[in-house]
Coordinates of C-alpha atoms and ligand atoms in Angstrom, one line a residue:
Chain X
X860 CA 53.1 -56.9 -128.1
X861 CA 50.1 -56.2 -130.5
X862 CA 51.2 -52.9 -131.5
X863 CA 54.6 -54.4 -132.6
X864 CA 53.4 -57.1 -134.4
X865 CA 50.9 -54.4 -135.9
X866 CA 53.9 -52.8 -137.2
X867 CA 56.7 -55.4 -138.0
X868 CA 58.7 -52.3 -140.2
X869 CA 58.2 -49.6 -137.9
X870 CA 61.7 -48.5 -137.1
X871 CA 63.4 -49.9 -133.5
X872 CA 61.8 -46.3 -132.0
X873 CA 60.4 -47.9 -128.5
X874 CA 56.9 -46.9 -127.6
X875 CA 57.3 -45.3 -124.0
X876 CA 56.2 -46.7 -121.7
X877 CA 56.5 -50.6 -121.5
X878 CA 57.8 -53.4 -119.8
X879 CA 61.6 -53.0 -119.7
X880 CA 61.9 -56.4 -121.1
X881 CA 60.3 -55.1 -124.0
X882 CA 62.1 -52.0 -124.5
X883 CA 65.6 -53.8 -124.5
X884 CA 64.0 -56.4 -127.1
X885 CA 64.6 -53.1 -129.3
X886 CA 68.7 -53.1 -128.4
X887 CA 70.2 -50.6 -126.3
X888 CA 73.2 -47.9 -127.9
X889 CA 75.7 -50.4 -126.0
X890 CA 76.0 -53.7 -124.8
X891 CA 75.4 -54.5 -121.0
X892 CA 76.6 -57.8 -120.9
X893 CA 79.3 -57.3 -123.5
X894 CA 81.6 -60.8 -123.4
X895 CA 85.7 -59.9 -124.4
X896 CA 87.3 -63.5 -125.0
X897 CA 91.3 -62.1 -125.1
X898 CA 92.8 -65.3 -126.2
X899 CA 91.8 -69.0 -127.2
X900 CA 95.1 -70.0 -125.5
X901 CA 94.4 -72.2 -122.3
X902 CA 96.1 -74.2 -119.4
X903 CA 93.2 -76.3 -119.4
X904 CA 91.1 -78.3 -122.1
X905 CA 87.6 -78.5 -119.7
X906 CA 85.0 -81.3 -121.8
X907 CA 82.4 -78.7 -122.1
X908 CA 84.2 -75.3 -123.4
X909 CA 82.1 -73.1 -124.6
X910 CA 84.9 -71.3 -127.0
X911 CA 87.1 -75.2 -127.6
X912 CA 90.0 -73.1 -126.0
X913 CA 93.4 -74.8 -125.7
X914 CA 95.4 -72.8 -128.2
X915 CA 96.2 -69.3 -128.7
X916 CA 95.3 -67.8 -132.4
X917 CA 98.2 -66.1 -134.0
X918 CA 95.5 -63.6 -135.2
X919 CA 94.9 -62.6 -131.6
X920 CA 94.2 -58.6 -131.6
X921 CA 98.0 -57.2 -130.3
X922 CA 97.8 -55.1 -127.0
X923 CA 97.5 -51.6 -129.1
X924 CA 94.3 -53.1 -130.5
X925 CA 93.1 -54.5 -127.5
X926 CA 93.9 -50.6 -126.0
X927 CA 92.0 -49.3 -128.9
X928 CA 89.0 -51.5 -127.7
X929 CA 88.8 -50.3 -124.1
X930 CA 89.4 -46.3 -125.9
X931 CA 85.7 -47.5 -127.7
X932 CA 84.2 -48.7 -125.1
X933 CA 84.9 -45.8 -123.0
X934 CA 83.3 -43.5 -125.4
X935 CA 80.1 -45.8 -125.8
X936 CA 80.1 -45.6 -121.8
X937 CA 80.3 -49.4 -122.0
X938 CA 80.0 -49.5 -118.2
X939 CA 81.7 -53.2 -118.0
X940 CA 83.1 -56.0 -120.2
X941 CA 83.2 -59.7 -118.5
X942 CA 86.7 -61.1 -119.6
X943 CA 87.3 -64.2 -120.7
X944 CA 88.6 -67.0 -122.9
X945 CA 90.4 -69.1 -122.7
X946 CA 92.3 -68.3 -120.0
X947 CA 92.3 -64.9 -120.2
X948 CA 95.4 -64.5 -117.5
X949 CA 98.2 -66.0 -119.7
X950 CA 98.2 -63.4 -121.5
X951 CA 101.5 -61.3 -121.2
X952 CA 99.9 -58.4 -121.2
X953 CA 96.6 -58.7 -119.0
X954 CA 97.1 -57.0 -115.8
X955 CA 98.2 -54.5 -118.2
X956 CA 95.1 -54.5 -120.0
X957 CA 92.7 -54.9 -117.0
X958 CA 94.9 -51.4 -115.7
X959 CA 94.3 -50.0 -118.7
X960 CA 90.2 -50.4 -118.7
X961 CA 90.1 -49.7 -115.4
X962 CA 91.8 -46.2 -115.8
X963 CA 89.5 -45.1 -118.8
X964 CA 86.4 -46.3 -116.8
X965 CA 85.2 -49.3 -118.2
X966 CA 85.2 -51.9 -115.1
X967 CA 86.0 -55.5 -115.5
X968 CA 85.4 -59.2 -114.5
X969 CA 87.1 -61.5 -115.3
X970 CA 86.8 -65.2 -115.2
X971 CA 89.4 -67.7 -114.5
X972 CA 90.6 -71.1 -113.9
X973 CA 92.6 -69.7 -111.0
X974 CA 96.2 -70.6 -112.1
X975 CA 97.5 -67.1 -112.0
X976 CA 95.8 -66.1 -108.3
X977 CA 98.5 -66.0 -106.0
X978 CA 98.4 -64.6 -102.6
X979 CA 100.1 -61.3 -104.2
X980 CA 97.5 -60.7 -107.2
X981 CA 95.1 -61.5 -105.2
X982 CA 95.7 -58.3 -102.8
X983 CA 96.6 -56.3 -105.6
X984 CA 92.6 -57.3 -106.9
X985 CA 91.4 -57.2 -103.7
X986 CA 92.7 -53.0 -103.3
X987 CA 90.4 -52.0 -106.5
X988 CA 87.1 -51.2 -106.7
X989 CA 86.8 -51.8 -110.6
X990 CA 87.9 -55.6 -110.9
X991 CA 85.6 -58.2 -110.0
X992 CA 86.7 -61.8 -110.5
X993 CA 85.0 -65.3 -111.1
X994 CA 86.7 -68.2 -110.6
X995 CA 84.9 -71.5 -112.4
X996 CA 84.1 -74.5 -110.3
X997 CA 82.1 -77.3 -111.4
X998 CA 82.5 -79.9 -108.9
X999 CA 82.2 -79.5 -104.9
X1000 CA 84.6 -81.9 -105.1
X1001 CA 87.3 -82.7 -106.8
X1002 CA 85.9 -85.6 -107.9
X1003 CA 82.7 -84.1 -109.6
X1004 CA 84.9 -81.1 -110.6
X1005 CA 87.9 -82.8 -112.2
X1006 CA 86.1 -85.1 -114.4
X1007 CA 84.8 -81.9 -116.3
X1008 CA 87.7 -79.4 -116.1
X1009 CA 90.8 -82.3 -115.8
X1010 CA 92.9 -83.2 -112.9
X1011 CA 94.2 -80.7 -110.6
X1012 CA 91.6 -78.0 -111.5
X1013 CA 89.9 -78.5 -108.0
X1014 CA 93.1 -77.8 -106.0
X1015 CA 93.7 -74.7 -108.2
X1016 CA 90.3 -73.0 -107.7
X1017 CA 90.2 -73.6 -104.3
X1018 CA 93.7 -72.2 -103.9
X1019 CA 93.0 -69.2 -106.0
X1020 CA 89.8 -68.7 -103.6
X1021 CA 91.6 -68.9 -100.4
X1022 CA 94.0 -66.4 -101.6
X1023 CA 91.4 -64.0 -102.3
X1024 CA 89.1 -64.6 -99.3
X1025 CA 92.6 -64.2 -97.0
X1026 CA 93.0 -61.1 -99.4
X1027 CA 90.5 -59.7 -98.0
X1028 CA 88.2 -59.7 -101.6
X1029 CA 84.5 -60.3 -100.3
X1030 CA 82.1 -61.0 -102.9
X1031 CA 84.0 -62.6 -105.7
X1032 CA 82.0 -65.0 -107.5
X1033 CA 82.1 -68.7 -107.6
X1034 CA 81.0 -69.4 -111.5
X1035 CA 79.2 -72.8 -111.5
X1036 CA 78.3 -74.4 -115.0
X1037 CA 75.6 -76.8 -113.9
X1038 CA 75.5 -80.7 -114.9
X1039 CA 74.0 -83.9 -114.2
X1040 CA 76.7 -84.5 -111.4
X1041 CA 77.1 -81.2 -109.9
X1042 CA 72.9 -80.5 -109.4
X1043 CA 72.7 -82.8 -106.1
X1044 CA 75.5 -80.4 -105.1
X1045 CA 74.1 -77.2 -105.3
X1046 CA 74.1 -76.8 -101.4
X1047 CA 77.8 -77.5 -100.9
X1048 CA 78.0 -75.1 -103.7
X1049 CA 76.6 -72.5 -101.5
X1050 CA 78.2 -73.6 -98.4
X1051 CA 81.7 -72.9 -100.5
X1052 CA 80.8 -69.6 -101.4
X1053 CA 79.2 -68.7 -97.5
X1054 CA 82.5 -69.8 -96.1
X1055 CA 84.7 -67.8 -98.5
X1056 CA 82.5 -64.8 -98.6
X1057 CA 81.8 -65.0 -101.7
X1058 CA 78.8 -65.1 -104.1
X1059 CA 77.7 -68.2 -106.2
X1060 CA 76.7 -68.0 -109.4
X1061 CA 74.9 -70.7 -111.1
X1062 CA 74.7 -70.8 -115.5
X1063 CA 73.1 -73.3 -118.0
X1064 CA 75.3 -75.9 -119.8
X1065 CA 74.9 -75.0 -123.1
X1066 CA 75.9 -77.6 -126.4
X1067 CA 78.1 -74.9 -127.7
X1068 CA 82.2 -75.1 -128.6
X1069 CA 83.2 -78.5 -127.0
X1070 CA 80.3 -78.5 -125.3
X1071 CA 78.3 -80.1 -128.0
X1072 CA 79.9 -83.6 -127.6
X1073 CA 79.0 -83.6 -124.0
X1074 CA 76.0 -82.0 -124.0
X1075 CA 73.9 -85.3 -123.6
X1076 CA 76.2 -87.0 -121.4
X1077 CA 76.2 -83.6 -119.2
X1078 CA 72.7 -81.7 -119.1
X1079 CA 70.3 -81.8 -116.2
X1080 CA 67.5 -84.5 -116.5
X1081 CA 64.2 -82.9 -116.2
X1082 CA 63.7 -83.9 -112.7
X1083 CA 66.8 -82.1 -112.0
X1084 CA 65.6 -79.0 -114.1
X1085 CA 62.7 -79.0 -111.1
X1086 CA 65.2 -79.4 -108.4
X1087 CA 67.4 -76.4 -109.8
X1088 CA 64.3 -74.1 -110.4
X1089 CA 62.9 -74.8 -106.9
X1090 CA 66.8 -74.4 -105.7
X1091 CA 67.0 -71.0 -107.4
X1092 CA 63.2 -69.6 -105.9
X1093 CA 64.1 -70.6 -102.2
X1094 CA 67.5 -69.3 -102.7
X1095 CA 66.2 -66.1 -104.5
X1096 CA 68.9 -63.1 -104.6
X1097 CA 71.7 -64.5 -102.9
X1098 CA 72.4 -66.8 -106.1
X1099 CA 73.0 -65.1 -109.6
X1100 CA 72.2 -67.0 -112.4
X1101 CA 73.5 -64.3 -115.1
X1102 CA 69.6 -64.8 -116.4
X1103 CA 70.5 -67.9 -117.5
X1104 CA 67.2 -70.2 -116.4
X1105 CA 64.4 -68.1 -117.8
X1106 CA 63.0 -71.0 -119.5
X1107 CA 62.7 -72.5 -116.5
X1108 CA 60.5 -69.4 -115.5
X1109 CA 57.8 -72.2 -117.4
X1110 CA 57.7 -74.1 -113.8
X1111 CA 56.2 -70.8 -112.4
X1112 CA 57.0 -67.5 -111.3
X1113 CA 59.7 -66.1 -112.7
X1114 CA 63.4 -66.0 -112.0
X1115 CA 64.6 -62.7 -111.1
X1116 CA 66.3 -61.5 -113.8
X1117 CA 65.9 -59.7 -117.6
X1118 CA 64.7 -63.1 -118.9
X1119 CA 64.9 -62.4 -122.5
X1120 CA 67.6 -64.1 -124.8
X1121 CA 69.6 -61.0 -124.7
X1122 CA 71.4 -61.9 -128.0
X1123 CA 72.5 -59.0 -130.0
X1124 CA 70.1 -56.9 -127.7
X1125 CA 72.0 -56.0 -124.5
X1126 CA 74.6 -59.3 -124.7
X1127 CA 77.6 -59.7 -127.5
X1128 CA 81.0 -61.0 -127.7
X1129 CA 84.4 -60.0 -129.1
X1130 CA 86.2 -63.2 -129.4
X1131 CA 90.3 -62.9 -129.6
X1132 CA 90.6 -62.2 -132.9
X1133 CA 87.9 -59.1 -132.6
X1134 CA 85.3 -61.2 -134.8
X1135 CA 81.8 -59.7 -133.0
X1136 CA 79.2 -62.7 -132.6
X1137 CA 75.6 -62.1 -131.0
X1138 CA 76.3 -64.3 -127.8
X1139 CA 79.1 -65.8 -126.2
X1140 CA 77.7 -69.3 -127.0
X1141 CA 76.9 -68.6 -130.6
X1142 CA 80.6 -68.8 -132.2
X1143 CA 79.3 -69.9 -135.4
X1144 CA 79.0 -67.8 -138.9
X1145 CA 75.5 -67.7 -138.3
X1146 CA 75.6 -65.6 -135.2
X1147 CA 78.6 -63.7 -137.0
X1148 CA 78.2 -59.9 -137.1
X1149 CA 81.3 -58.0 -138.1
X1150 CA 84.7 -58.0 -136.8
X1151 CA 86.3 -54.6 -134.9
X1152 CA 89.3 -54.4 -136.7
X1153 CA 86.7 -53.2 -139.6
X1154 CA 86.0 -49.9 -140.5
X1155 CA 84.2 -48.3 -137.8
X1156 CA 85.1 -50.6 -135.0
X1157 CA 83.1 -51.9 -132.7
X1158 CA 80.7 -50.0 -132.7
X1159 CA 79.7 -50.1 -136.5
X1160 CA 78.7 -53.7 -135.8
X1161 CA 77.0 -52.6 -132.3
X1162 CA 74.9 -50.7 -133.5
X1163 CA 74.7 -51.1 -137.5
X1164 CA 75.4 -54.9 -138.4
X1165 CA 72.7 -56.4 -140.7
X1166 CA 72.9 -59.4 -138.0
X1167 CA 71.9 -57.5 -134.8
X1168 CA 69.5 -55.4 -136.5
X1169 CA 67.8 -58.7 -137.6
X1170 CA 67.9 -60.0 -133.9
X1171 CA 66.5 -56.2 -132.6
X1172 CA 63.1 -57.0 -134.5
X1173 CA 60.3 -58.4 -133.0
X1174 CA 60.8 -62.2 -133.2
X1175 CA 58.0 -64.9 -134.3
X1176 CA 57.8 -67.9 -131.5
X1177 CA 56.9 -70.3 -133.9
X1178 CA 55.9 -73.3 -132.1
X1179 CA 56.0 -71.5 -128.9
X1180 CA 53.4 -68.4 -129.6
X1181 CA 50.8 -70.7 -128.1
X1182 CA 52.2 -71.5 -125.1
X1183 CA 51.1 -70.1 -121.9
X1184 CA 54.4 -69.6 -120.7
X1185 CA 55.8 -67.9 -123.7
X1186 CA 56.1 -64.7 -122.0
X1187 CA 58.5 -65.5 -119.6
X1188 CA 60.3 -68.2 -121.3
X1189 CA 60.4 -66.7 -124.9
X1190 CA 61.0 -70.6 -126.2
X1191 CA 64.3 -70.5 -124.1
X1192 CA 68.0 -70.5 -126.0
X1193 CA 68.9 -69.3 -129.5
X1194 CA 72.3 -71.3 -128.8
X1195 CA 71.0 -74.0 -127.3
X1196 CA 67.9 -74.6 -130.3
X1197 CA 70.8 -73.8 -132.6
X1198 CA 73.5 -76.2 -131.4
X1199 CA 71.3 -79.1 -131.2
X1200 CA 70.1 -78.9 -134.8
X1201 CA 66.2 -77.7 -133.3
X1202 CA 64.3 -74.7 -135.0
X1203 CA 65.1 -71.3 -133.9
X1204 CA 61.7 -70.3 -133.6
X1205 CA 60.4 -73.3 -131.5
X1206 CA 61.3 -74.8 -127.8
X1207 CA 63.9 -75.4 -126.0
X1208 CA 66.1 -78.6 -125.8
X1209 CA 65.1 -78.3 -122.6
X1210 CA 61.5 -76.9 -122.5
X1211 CA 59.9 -78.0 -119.1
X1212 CA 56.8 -79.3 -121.1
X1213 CA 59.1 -82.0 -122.9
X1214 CA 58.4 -80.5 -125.9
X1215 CA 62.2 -79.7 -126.8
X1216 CA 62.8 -83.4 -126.1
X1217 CA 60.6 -84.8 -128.5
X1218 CA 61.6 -82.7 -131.2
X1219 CA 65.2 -84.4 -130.2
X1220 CA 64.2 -87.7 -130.7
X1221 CA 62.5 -86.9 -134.1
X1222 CA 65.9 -85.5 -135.8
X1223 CA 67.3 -87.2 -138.5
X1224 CA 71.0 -87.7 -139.0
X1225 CA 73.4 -85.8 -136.7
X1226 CA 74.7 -84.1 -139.9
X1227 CA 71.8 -81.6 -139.6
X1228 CA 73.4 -80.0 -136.5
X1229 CA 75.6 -77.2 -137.0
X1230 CA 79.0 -77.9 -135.7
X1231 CA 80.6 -74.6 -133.9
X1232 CA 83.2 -72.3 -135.9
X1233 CA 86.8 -72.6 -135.2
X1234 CA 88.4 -74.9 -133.0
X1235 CA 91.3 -74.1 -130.6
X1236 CA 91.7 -77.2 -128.6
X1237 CA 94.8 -79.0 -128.0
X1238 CA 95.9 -81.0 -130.2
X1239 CA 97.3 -83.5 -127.8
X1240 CA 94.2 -85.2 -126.0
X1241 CA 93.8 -85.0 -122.4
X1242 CA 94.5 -88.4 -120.8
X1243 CA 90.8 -90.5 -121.0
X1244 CA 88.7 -89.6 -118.4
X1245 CA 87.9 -92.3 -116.3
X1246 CA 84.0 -92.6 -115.8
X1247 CA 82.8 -91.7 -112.3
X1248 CA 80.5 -94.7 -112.3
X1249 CA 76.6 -93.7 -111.2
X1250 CA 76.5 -90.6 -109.2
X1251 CA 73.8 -90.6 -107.1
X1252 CA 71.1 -88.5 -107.6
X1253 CA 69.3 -86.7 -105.1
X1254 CA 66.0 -86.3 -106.7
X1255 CA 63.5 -85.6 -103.4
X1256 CA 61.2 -82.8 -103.9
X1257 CA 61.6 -80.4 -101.6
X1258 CA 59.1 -78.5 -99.8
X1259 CA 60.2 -74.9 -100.7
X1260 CA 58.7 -71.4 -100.2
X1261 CA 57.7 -70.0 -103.5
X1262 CA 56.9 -66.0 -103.5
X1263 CA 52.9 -65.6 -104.7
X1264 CA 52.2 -65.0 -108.5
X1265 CA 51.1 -61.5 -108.2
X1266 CA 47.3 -61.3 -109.9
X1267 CA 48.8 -57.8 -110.9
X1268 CA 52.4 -58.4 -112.8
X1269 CA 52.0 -54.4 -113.2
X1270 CA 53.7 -52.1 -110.6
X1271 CA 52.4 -48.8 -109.9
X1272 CA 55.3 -47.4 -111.0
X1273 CA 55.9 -49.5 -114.3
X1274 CA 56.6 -46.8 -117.2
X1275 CA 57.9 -44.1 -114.7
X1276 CA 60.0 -45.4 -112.1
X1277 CA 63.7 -46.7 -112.4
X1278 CA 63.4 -50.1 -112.4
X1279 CA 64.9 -52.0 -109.4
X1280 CA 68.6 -52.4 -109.8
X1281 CA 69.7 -55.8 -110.9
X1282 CA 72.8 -56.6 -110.4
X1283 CA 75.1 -55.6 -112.8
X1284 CA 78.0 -57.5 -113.8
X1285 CA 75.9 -61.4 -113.2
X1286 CA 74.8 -61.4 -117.2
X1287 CA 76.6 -64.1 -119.3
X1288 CA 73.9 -65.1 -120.9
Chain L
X1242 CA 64.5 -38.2 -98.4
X1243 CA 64.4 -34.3 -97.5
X1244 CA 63.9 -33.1 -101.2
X1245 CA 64.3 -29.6 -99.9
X1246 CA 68.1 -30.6 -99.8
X1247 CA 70.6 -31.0 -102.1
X1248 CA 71.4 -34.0 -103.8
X1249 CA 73.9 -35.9 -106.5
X1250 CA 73.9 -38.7 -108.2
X1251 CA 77.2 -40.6 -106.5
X1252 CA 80.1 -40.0 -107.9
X1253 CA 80.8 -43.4 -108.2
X1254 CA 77.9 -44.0 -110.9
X1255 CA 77.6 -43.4 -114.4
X1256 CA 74.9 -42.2 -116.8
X1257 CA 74.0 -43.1 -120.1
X1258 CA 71.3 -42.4 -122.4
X1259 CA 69.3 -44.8 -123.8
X1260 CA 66.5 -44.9 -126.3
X1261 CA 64.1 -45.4 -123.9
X1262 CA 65.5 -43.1 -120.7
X1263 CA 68.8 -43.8 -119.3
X1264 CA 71.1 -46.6 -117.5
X1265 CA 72.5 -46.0 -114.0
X1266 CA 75.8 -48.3 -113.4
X1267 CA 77.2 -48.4 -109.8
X1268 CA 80.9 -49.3 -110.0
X1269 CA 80.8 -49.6 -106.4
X1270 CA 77.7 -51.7 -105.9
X1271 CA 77.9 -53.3 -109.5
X1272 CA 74.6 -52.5 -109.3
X1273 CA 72.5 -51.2 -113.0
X1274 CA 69.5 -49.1 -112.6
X1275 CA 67.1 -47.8 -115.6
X1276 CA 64.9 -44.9 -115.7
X1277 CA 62.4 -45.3 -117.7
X1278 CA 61.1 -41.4 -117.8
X1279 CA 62.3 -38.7 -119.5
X1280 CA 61.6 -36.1 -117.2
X1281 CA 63.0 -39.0 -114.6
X1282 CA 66.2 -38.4 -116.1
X1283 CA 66.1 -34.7 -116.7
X1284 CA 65.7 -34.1 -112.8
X1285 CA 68.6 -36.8 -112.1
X1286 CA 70.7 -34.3 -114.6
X1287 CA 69.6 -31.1 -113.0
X1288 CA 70.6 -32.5 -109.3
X1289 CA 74.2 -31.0 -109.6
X1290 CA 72.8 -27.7 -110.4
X1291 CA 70.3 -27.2 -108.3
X1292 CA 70.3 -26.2 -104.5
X1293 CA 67.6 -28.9 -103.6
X1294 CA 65.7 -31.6 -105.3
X1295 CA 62.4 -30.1 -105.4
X1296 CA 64.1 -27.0 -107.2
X1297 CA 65.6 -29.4 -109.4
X1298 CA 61.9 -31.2 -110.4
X1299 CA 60.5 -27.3 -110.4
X1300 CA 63.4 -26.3 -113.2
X1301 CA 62.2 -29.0 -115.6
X1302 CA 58.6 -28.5 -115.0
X1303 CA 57.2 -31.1 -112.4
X1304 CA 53.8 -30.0 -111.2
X1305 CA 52.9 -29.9 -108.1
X1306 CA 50.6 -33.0 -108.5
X1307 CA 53.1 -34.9 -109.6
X1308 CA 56.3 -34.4 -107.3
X1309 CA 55.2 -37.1 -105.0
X1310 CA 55.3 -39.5 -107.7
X1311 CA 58.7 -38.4 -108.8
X1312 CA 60.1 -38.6 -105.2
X1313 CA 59.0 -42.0 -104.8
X1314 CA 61.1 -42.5 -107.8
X1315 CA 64.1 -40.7 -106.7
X1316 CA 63.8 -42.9 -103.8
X1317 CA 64.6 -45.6 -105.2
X1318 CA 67.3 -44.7 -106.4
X1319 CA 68.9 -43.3 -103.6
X1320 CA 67.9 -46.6 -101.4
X1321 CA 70.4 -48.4 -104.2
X1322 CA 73.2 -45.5 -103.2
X1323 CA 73.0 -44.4 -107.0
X1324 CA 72.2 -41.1 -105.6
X1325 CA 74.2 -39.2 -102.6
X1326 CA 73.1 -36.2 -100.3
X1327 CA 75.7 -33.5 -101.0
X1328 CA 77.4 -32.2 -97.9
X1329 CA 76.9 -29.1 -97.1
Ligands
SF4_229 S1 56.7 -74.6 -125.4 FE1 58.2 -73.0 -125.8 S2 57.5 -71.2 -124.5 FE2 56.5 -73.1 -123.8 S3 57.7 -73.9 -122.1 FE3 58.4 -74.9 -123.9 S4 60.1 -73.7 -124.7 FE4 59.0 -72.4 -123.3
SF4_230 S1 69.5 -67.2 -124.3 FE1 71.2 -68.3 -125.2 S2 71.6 -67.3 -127.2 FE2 70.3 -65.9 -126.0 S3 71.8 -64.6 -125.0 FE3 71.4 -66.2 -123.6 S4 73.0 -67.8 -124.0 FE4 72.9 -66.4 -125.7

């Protein structure tokens, strides 16, 4: 990292060869995880949305612009776009659009509630190689589940997930958010997904949309932060985390993954009305870099927008330069600093030194903390949720197997081989 | 892998180039690859034109000295499927 900060001006021209991690700092000709919200319109109004989905924006891009999207992405070789929303499956014209990608190459996932999973679709998903689905769960009960994503949500997952496993769909994935209630669950979690033959996936709970205003009745305690990161290392591959725990990487060895904040770099979101922000859990001006209905489309703002050439330079770590864990944890979330009114260029809310904490507890009036663009929720408010009373927590420290730090983090090959393959379509973050 | 036979890169995966080499995308596997060479990628292009592999890393200049390196590469990718033995 010398030579960059040598050369803060030099253009984004990679020096060959390096850790990938470093090349992608630099931003890649197209997105990897590229996140396509196609409507704010929901069933649901879940406490912690990341987009405060509930109602659809008359400004929504029509199915011609949506087509004129996928006829981009194509030519940028785009090799996948995770869907979303909202609920991106009431939309009239989805399975159209999903047919549509599909057919000009560009694969997709899609994430959903479940509502629109019956037995039929879920064949029809099950006979194509191209669509990968994610159903959300945040309970492994209903009880855990329903407090977060309202009543009924439980039964409609699960039904949506026994269609598709009697379907004949291996390896769907079970998309869990985690929270204070559902850590002491992450077994029956996994036990879910082993029974369905299906893959768990496990992402940070992040203070953005809706979720700000549960963000401190809902985040892992630092003793669950252990738990998870010791769950994840004996757990290893089988579990995708869409790189969402690299801070947690502090603990000790790293998480498999990129483990960079991948914002404007290799990750980026078109929200329904085509506005382009750097992450999916950065809707907020800030994070704002063009919109495709512009001149130039998509890929203008991919590639030329003043915002993602800003986030494509080497970035100062502040506070967190010093820290012997800066390497793998980077100081953690842009979102996550952002949404909780901390520094951009210093910890993590939820640094595993406490340091993120204590800068918490020393800021002033909530009026310094950004509130998120543009709310969609409905207007009508789900009926009061009923507190759950103390959950317990299971907070015994396991004995778990933790691979050996390597003396030598370099691999023979590093600079000449293909990199391992990560798993492609796991990246939300 | 027998580099005196022919190989592809699966016709299931796509290529594209990146500032620093390429990325490899499995539809089937959902699996991403990188290459992070140059001439890495050059012999993953030549594959489809060439009657074996080590003609491929001969056309764009691989010494000798080097090919085992390279196959160890190529390896890799084929133990992730990204590349396919052609039938003959
Ligand atoms: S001080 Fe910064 S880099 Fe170190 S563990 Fe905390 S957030 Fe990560
Ligand atoms: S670290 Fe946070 S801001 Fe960066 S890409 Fe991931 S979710 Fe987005």
């Amino acid at each position: 990292m010398t030579l960059l900060e040598a050369k803060p001006l030099a253009p984004a021209q990679p020096p060959s060869p390096g850790r990938l991690v470093d090349l992608f700092e630099y931003g890649l000709d197209a997105p990897i995880c590229l996140t396509w919200e196609l409507t704010y319109a929901c069933n649901l109004s879940c406490v912690h949305c990341l987009s405060s989905s509930g109602r659809r924006d008359p400004r929504e891009l029509s199915t011609d612009e949506c087509k004129a999207v996928i006829d981009e992405l194509e030519r940028m070789q785009v090799f996948y776009v995770n869907i979303g929303g909202g609920e991106p499956t009431v939309r009239p014209d989805f399975w159209e659009l999903v047919d549509y990608a599909t057919a000009h190459k560009v694969g997709v996932k899609f994430s959903t509630n479940g509502i629109k999973i019956t037995p039929e679709v879920a064949r029809r998903l099950a006979a194509s190689d191209y669509v990968d689905v994610q159903i959300s769960l945040d309970g492994a009960t209903a009880e855990v589940n329903d407090h977060v994503r309202g009543p009924g949500s439980y039964a409609t997952a699960m039904r949506a997930m026994q269609n598709l496993a009697d379907a004949g769909f291996t390896g769907f994935k079970i998309s869990v958010v985690c929270t204070r209630q559902n850590i002491p669950q992450l077994d029956d979690f996994k036990a879910i997904a082993d029974r369905l033959n299906a893959q768990l996936r496990l992402t940070r709970l992040r203070p953005s949309g809706r979720g700000a205003d549960v963000w401190d009745e809902l985040h892992p305690t630092a003793a669950q932060q252990r738990e998870l990161y010791d769950w994840l290392v004996a757990n290893g591959d089988n579990v995708l985390t869409g790189d969402s725990f690299f801070h947690l990487s502090a603990y000790g060895a790293a998480l498999p993954g990129l483990n960079l904040c991948g914002a404007g770099r290799v990750v980026c979101l078109i929200d329904p009305i085509g506005d382009v922000y750097a992450c999916p859990f950065a809707i907020h001006e800030e994070f704002l870099a063009g919109n495709v209905r512009s001149e130039g489309g998509f890929k203008k703002v991919w590639r030329d927008s003043e915002l993602f050439t800003r986030l494509r330079k080497p970035q100062s770590g502040g506070a967190c330069s010093s820290c012997p864990f800066f390497s793998t944890c980077k100081g953690g979330c842009m979102a996550a600093k952002f949404f909780t009114g901390l520094p951009l260029d210093g910890p993590d809310p939820e640094c595993v030194r406490g340091f993120g904490e204590e800068l918490l507890s020393q800021r002033d009036a909530a009026s310094s903390i950004p509130k998120p663009d543009g709310d969609h929720s409905h207007r009508t408010e789900r009926a009061q949720r009923k507190s759950t009373g103390p959950i317990a927590l299971t907070l015994s420290v396991r004995g778990v197997e933790r691979p050996p730090v390597s003396a030598c983090a370099e691999d023979p090959l590093a600079g000449f081989s293909p990199a391992g393959p990560t798993h492609g379509a796991n990246c939300s973050c | 892998m027998d580099i005196e036979r022919a190989w592809d890169v699966h016709p299931q995966v796509s290529l594209r180039p990146e500032p620093f080499g390429a990325m490899l995308y499995h539809f089937g596997t959902r699996k991403l690859s990188f290459l992070k060479d140059r001439t890495l990628l050059s012999i993953v292009e030549t594959l489809a034109v060439s009657p074996s592999v080590h003609a491929a890393c001969k056309t764009v200049g691989v010494s000798d000295e080097d090919l085992p390196r390279f196959t160890a590469a190529l390896e890799i990718l084929e133990r992730s499927a990204m590349l396919i033995e052609r039938a003959s």
